[in-house]
């Protein structure tokens, strides 16, 4: 049965994307690995749902740059003063690092040197999805990832689509990582949770004419400065209807012109993606299944081989 589960999981992914990943990878070397990660994520989400949203976003930001190798976790050092976490798409908005630290510390106490930080991020994103969806988004992820040693801030600008991206940029950016246009639309549903800094949308969506609905635009103008700065850049929830729940409300917001980013509104700029938005808005259970499948697919981007990756002792530093 275990072998069948591996085959089924790999069939969901891109051809040749499994790279030796297995379901239950740590069953003999660290049997409590996934439970230990889940416990830390549950603790964090109960204290602050936003940390769970940050962890889901972390998986995306990690996997799109250098593959799913925990390169986004590396701190600056004299040898590498500008790692990914200091790149504009990540700093200061990316959050959840302390949750990964806590999970890794628990793993090192239980089975030192066994579980990679990249697997911790994948497990944590899965668990955050489950908790924030009130147990409706449930999936397994194969494990066996290795941690990378390269982490460059400028790479984040090359590979991560931004909030001002148009549809063609979004589609091509996801395609470069082996993900389809439908995967992109489905994963965009994560914008039903979490917060955004005003600077991510004010210049593009409020300072100029846009399709954003007047009531939301008025609310955002009251909460955001006209010209956000590093010292004055507050955050707002991305979904004003169900801000603490991972659900399909995002797609309803897109249709109602109540979304923050140009990249969100762009989903209606083609017939194909517009049809996907309407379907996801209408059929919650279908979107949940597609979201789970797309998360597994994303968590298998560009996995490091044994000659390239390592298992870090500290997720913030290479060995």
mmCIF file with all atom_site columns, N, CA, C and O in Angstrom, residues 15 18 30 32 61 74 78 104 111 120 126 129 147 168 174-175 182-183 206 222 226 252 257 272 276-277:
data_model
loop_
_atom_site.group_PDB
_atom_site.id
_atom_site.type_symbol
_atom_site.label_atom_id
_atom_site.label_alt_id
_atom_site.label_comp_id
_atom_site.label_asym_id
_atom_site.label_entity_id
_atom_site.label_seq_id
_atom_site.pdbx_PDB_ins_code
_atom_site.Cartn_x
_atom_site.Cartn_y
_atom_site.Cartn_z
_atom_site.occupancy
_atom_site.B_iso_or_equiv
_atom_site.pdbx_formal_charge
_atom_site.auth_seq_id
_atom_site.auth_comp_id
_atom_site.auth_asym_id
_atom_site.auth_atom_id
_atom_site.pdbx_PDB_model_num
ATOM 1   N N  . UNK A 1 15  ? 5.751   15.092 -14.733 1.00 0.00 ? 15  UNK A N  1
ATOM 2   C CA . UNK A 1 15  ? 6.598   13.946 -15.049 1.00 0.00 ? 15  UNK A CA 1
ATOM 3   C C  . UNK A 1 15  ? 8.009   14.232 -14.564 1.00 0.00 ? 15  UNK A C  1
ATOM 4   O O  . UNK A 1 15  ? 8.536   15.325 -14.728 1.00 0.00 ? 15  UNK A O  1
ATOM 5   N N  . UNK A 1 18  ? 9.207   13.876 -9.053  1.00 0.00 ? 18  UNK A N  1
ATOM 6   C CA . UNK A 1 18  ? 9.262   13.307 -7.713  1.00 0.00 ? 18  UNK A CA 1
ATOM 7   C C  . UNK A 1 18  ? 10.679  13.287 -7.141  1.00 0.00 ? 18  UNK A C  1
ATOM 8   O O  . UNK A 1 18  ? 10.870  13.465 -5.956  1.00 0.00 ? 18  UNK A O  1
ATOM 9   N N  . UNK A 1 30  ? 12.514  9.106  11.664  1.00 0.00 ? 30  UNK A N  1
ATOM 10  C CA . UNK A 1 30  ? 11.973  10.109 12.593  1.00 0.00 ? 30  UNK A CA 1
ATOM 11  C C  . UNK A 1 30  ? 10.454  10.006 12.565  1.00 0.00 ? 30  UNK A C  1
ATOM 12  O O  . UNK A 1 30  ? 9.776   10.840 11.971  1.00 0.00 ? 30  UNK A O  1
ATOM 13  N N  . UNK A 1 32  ? 7.960   10.639 14.378  1.00 0.00 ? 32  UNK A N  1
ATOM 14  C CA . UNK A 1 32  ? 7.084   11.722 14.851  1.00 0.00 ? 32  UNK A CA 1
ATOM 15  C C  . UNK A 1 32  ? 7.314   13.035 14.103  1.00 0.00 ? 32  UNK A C  1
ATOM 16  O O  . UNK A 1 32  ? 6.785   14.070 14.503  1.00 0.00 ? 32  UNK A O  1
ATOM 17  N N  . UNK A 1 61  ? 7.046   31.324 -2.030  1.00 0.00 ? 61  UNK A N  1
ATOM 18  C CA . UNK A 1 61  ? 8.232   32.169 -2.202  1.00 0.00 ? 61  UNK A CA 1
ATOM 19  C C  . UNK A 1 61  ? 9.519   31.359 -2.140  1.00 0.00 ? 61  UNK A C  1
ATOM 20  O O  . UNK A 1 61  ? 10.520  31.751 -2.745  1.00 0.00 ? 61  UNK A O  1
ATOM 21  N N  . UNK A 1 74  ? 17.367  31.348 4.875   1.00 0.00 ? 74  UNK A N  1
ATOM 22  C CA . UNK A 1 74  ? 18.741  31.692 5.249   1.00 0.00 ? 74  UNK A CA 1
ATOM 23  C C  . UNK A 1 74  ? 18.881  33.160 5.651   1.00 0.00 ? 74  UNK A C  1
ATOM 24  O O  . UNK A 1 74  ? 18.412  34.061 4.956   1.00 0.00 ? 74  UNK A O  1
ATOM 25  N N  . UNK A 1 78  ? 28.244  37.488 6.695   1.00 0.00 ? 78  UNK A N  1
ATOM 26  C CA . UNK A 1 78  ? 29.299  38.237 6.002   1.00 0.00 ? 78  UNK A CA 1
ATOM 27  C C  . UNK A 1 78  ? 29.596  37.677 4.614   1.00 0.00 ? 78  UNK A C  1
ATOM 28  O O  . UNK A 1 78  ? 29.882  38.436 3.682   1.00 0.00 ? 78  UNK A O  1
ATOM 29  N N  . UNK A 1 104 ? 11.728  23.036 13.698  1.00 0.00 ? 104 UNK A N  1
ATOM 30  C CA . UNK A 1 104 ? 13.055  22.446 13.480  1.00 0.00 ? 104 UNK A CA 1
ATOM 31  C C  . UNK A 1 104 ? 13.732  22.132 14.812  1.00 0.00 ? 104 UNK A C  1
ATOM 32  O O  . UNK A 1 104 ? 14.384  21.082 14.960  1.00 0.00 ? 104 UNK A O  1
ATOM 33  N N  . UNK A 1 111 ? 15.242  13.854 16.678  1.00 0.00 ? 111 UNK A N  1
ATOM 34  C CA . UNK A 1 111 ? 16.032  13.065 15.722  1.00 0.00 ? 111 UNK A CA 1
ATOM 35  C C  . UNK A 1 111 ? 16.992  14.006 15.005  1.00 0.00 ? 111 UNK A C  1
ATOM 36  O O  . UNK A 1 111 ? 16.706  14.451 13.882  1.00 0.00 ? 111 UNK A O  1
ATOM 37  N N  . UNK A 1 120 ? 10.299  20.680 6.317   1.00 0.00 ? 120 UNK A N  1
ATOM 38  C CA . UNK A 1 120 ? 9.556   21.368 7.379   1.00 0.00 ? 120 UNK A CA 1
ATOM 39  C C  . UNK A 1 120 ? 8.634   22.421 6.768   1.00 0.00 ? 120 UNK A C  1
ATOM 40  O O  . UNK A 1 120 ? 7.463   22.537 7.146   1.00 0.00 ? 120 UNK A O  1
ATOM 41  N N  . UNK A 1 126 ? 1.261   22.629 4.421   1.00 0.00 ? 126 UNK A N  1
ATOM 42  C CA . UNK A 1 126 ? 0.137   21.692 4.386   1.00 0.00 ? 126 UNK A CA 1
ATOM 43  C C  . UNK A 1 126 ? -0.717  21.834 5.641   1.00 0.00 ? 126 UNK A C  1
ATOM 44  O O  . UNK A 1 126 ? -1.959  21.919 5.570   1.00 0.00 ? 126 UNK A O  1
ATOM 45  N N  . UNK A 1 129 ? -2.701  25.059 5.796   1.00 0.00 ? 129 UNK A N  1
ATOM 46  C CA . UNK A 1 129 ? -3.855  24.996 4.886   1.00 0.00 ? 129 UNK A CA 1
ATOM 47  C C  . UNK A 1 129 ? -5.007  24.246 5.546   1.00 0.00 ? 129 UNK A C  1
ATOM 48  O O  . UNK A 1 129 ? -6.174  24.662 5.454   1.00 0.00 ? 129 UNK A O  1
ATOM 49  N N  . UNK A 1 147 ? 18.093  20.714 1.564   1.00 0.00 ? 147 UNK A N  1
ATOM 50  C CA . UNK A 1 147 ? 18.226  22.159 1.705   1.00 0.00 ? 147 UNK A CA 1
ATOM 51  C C  . UNK A 1 147 ? 19.321  22.700 0.794   1.00 0.00 ? 147 UNK A C  1
ATOM 52  O O  . UNK A 1 147 ? 20.399  22.092 0.679   1.00 0.00 ? 147 UNK A O  1
ATOM 53  N N  . UNK A 1 168 ? -0.403  37.815 -18.474 1.00 0.00 ? 168 UNK A N  1
ATOM 54  C CA . UNK A 1 168 ? 0.620   37.104 -19.237 1.00 0.00 ? 168 UNK A CA 1
ATOM 55  C C  . UNK A 1 168 ? 1.869   36.876 -18.397 1.00 0.00 ? 168 UNK A C  1
ATOM 56  O O  . UNK A 1 168 ? 2.506   35.810 -18.487 1.00 0.00 ? 168 UNK A O  1
ATOM 57  N N  . UNK A 1 174 ? 4.408   31.163 -13.810 1.00 0.00 ? 174 UNK A N  1
ATOM 58  C CA . UNK A 1 174 ? 4.034   29.848 -13.290 1.00 0.00 ? 174 UNK A CA 1
ATOM 59  C C  . UNK A 1 174 ? 4.450   28.745 -14.251 1.00 0.00 ? 174 UNK A C  1
ATOM 60  O O  . UNK A 1 174 ? 4.901   27.678 -13.825 1.00 0.00 ? 174 UNK A O  1
ATOM 61  N N  . UNK A 1 175 ? 4.313   28.999 -15.549 1.00 0.00 ? 175 UNK A N  1
ATOM 62  C CA . UNK A 1 175 ? 4.708   27.992 -16.546 1.00 0.00 ? 175 UNK A CA 1
ATOM 63  C C  . UNK A 1 175 ? 6.199   27.677 -16.440 1.00 0.00 ? 175 UNK A C  1
ATOM 64  O O  . UNK A 1 175 ? 6.622   26.524 -16.629 1.00 0.00 ? 175 UNK A O  1
ATOM 65  N N  . UNK A 1 182 ? -4.243  27.154 -14.800 1.00 0.00 ? 182 UNK A N  1
ATOM 66  C CA . UNK A 1 182 ? -5.249  26.785 -13.797 1.00 0.00 ? 182 UNK A CA 1
ATOM 67  C C  . UNK A 1 182 ? -4.611  26.669 -12.417 1.00 0.00 ? 182 UNK A C  1
ATOM 68  O O  . UNK A 1 182 ? -5.206  27.094 -11.419 1.00 0.00 ? 182 UNK A O  1
ATOM 69  N N  . UNK A 1 183 ? -3.403  26.110 -12.339 1.00 0.00 ? 183 UNK A N  1
ATOM 70  C CA . UNK A 1 183 ? -2.698  26.072 -11.056 1.00 0.00 ? 183 UNK A CA 1
ATOM 71  C C  . UNK A 1 183 ? -2.542  27.476 -10.499 1.00 0.00 ? 183 UNK A C  1
ATOM 72  O O  . UNK A 1 183 ? -2.724  27.713 -9.295  1.00 0.00 ? 183 UNK A O  1
ATOM 73  N N  . UNK A 1 206 ? -4.787  52.674 -6.028  1.00 0.00 ? 206 UNK A N  1
ATOM 74  C CA . UNK A 1 206 ? -5.506  53.781 -5.413  1.00 0.00 ? 206 UNK A CA 1
ATOM 75  C C  . UNK A 1 206 ? -5.080  55.144 -5.933  1.00 0.00 ? 206 UNK A C  1
ATOM 76  O O  . UNK A 1 206 ? -5.893  56.059 -6.026  1.00 0.00 ? 206 UNK A O  1
ATOM 77  N N  . UNK A 1 222 ? -8.803  55.338 3.603   1.00 0.00 ? 222 UNK A N  1
ATOM 78  C CA . UNK A 1 222 ? -8.843  55.760 5.011   1.00 0.00 ? 222 UNK A CA 1
ATOM 79  C C  . UNK A 1 222 ? -7.788  55.045 5.838   1.00 0.00 ? 222 UNK A C  1
ATOM 80  O O  . UNK A 1 222 ? -7.284  55.583 6.821   1.00 0.00 ? 222 UNK A O  1
ATOM 81  N N  . UNK A 1 226 ? -1.344  57.991 1.531   1.00 0.00 ? 226 UNK A N  1
ATOM 82  C CA . UNK A 1 226 ? -1.322  58.202 0.080   1.00 0.00 ? 226 UNK A CA 1
ATOM 83  C C  . UNK A 1 226 ? 0.018   57.808 -0.522  1.00 0.00 ? 226 UNK A C  1
ATOM 84  O O  . UNK A 1 226 ? 0.087   57.372 -1.674  1.00 0.00 ? 226 UNK A O  1
ATOM 85  N N  . UNK A 1 252 ? -15.036 35.259 -5.224  1.00 0.00 ? 252 UNK A N  1
ATOM 86  C CA . UNK A 1 252 ? -16.220 36.120 -5.152  1.00 0.00 ? 252 UNK A CA 1
ATOM 87  C C  . UNK A 1 252 ? -15.798 37.583 -5.088  1.00 0.00 ? 252 UNK A C  1
ATOM 88  O O  . UNK A 1 252 ? -16.435 38.456 -5.681  1.00 0.00 ? 252 UNK A O  1
ATOM 89  N N  . UNK A 1 257 ? -15.069 42.958 -7.777  1.00 0.00 ? 257 UNK A N  1
ATOM 90  C CA . UNK A 1 257 ? -14.076 44.046 -7.851  1.00 0.00 ? 257 UNK A CA 1
ATOM 91  C C  . UNK A 1 257 ? -13.656 44.508 -6.458  1.00 0.00 ? 257 UNK A C  1
ATOM 92  O O  . UNK A 1 257 ? -13.477 45.700 -6.203  1.00 0.00 ? 257 UNK A O  1
ATOM 93  N N  . UNK A 1 272 ? -10.638 32.361 -20.476 1.00 0.00 ? 272 UNK A N  1
ATOM 94  C CA . UNK A 1 272 ? -10.299 31.102 -19.813 1.00 0.00 ? 272 UNK A CA 1
ATOM 95  C C  . UNK A 1 272 ? -10.142 31.285 -18.313 1.00 0.00 ? 272 UNK A C  1
ATOM 96  O O  . UNK A 1 272 ? -10.738 30.542 -17.520 1.00 0.00 ? 272 UNK A O  1
ATOM 97  N N  . UNK A 1 276 ? -12.484 30.147 -14.971 1.00 0.00 ? 276 UNK A N  1
ATOM 98  C CA . UNK A 1 276 ? -11.966 29.448 -13.795 1.00 0.00 ? 276 UNK A CA 1
ATOM 99  C C  . UNK A 1 276 ? -12.361 30.180 -12.515 1.00 0.00 ? 276 UNK A C  1
ATOM 100 O O  . UNK A 1 276 ? -12.728 29.558 -11.507 1.00 0.00 ? 276 UNK A O  1
ATOM 101 N N  . UNK A 1 277 ? -12.267 31.500 -12.524 1.00 0.00 ? 277 UNK A N  1
ATOM 102 C CA . UNK A 1 277 ? -12.642 32.295 -11.353 1.00 0.00 ? 277 UNK A CA 1
ATOM 103 C C  . UNK A 1 277 ? -14.106 32.054 -10.998 1.00 0.00 ? 277 UNK A C  1
ATOM 104 O O  . UNK A 1 277 ? -14.458 31.826 -9.828  1.00 0.00 ? 277 UNK A O  1
#
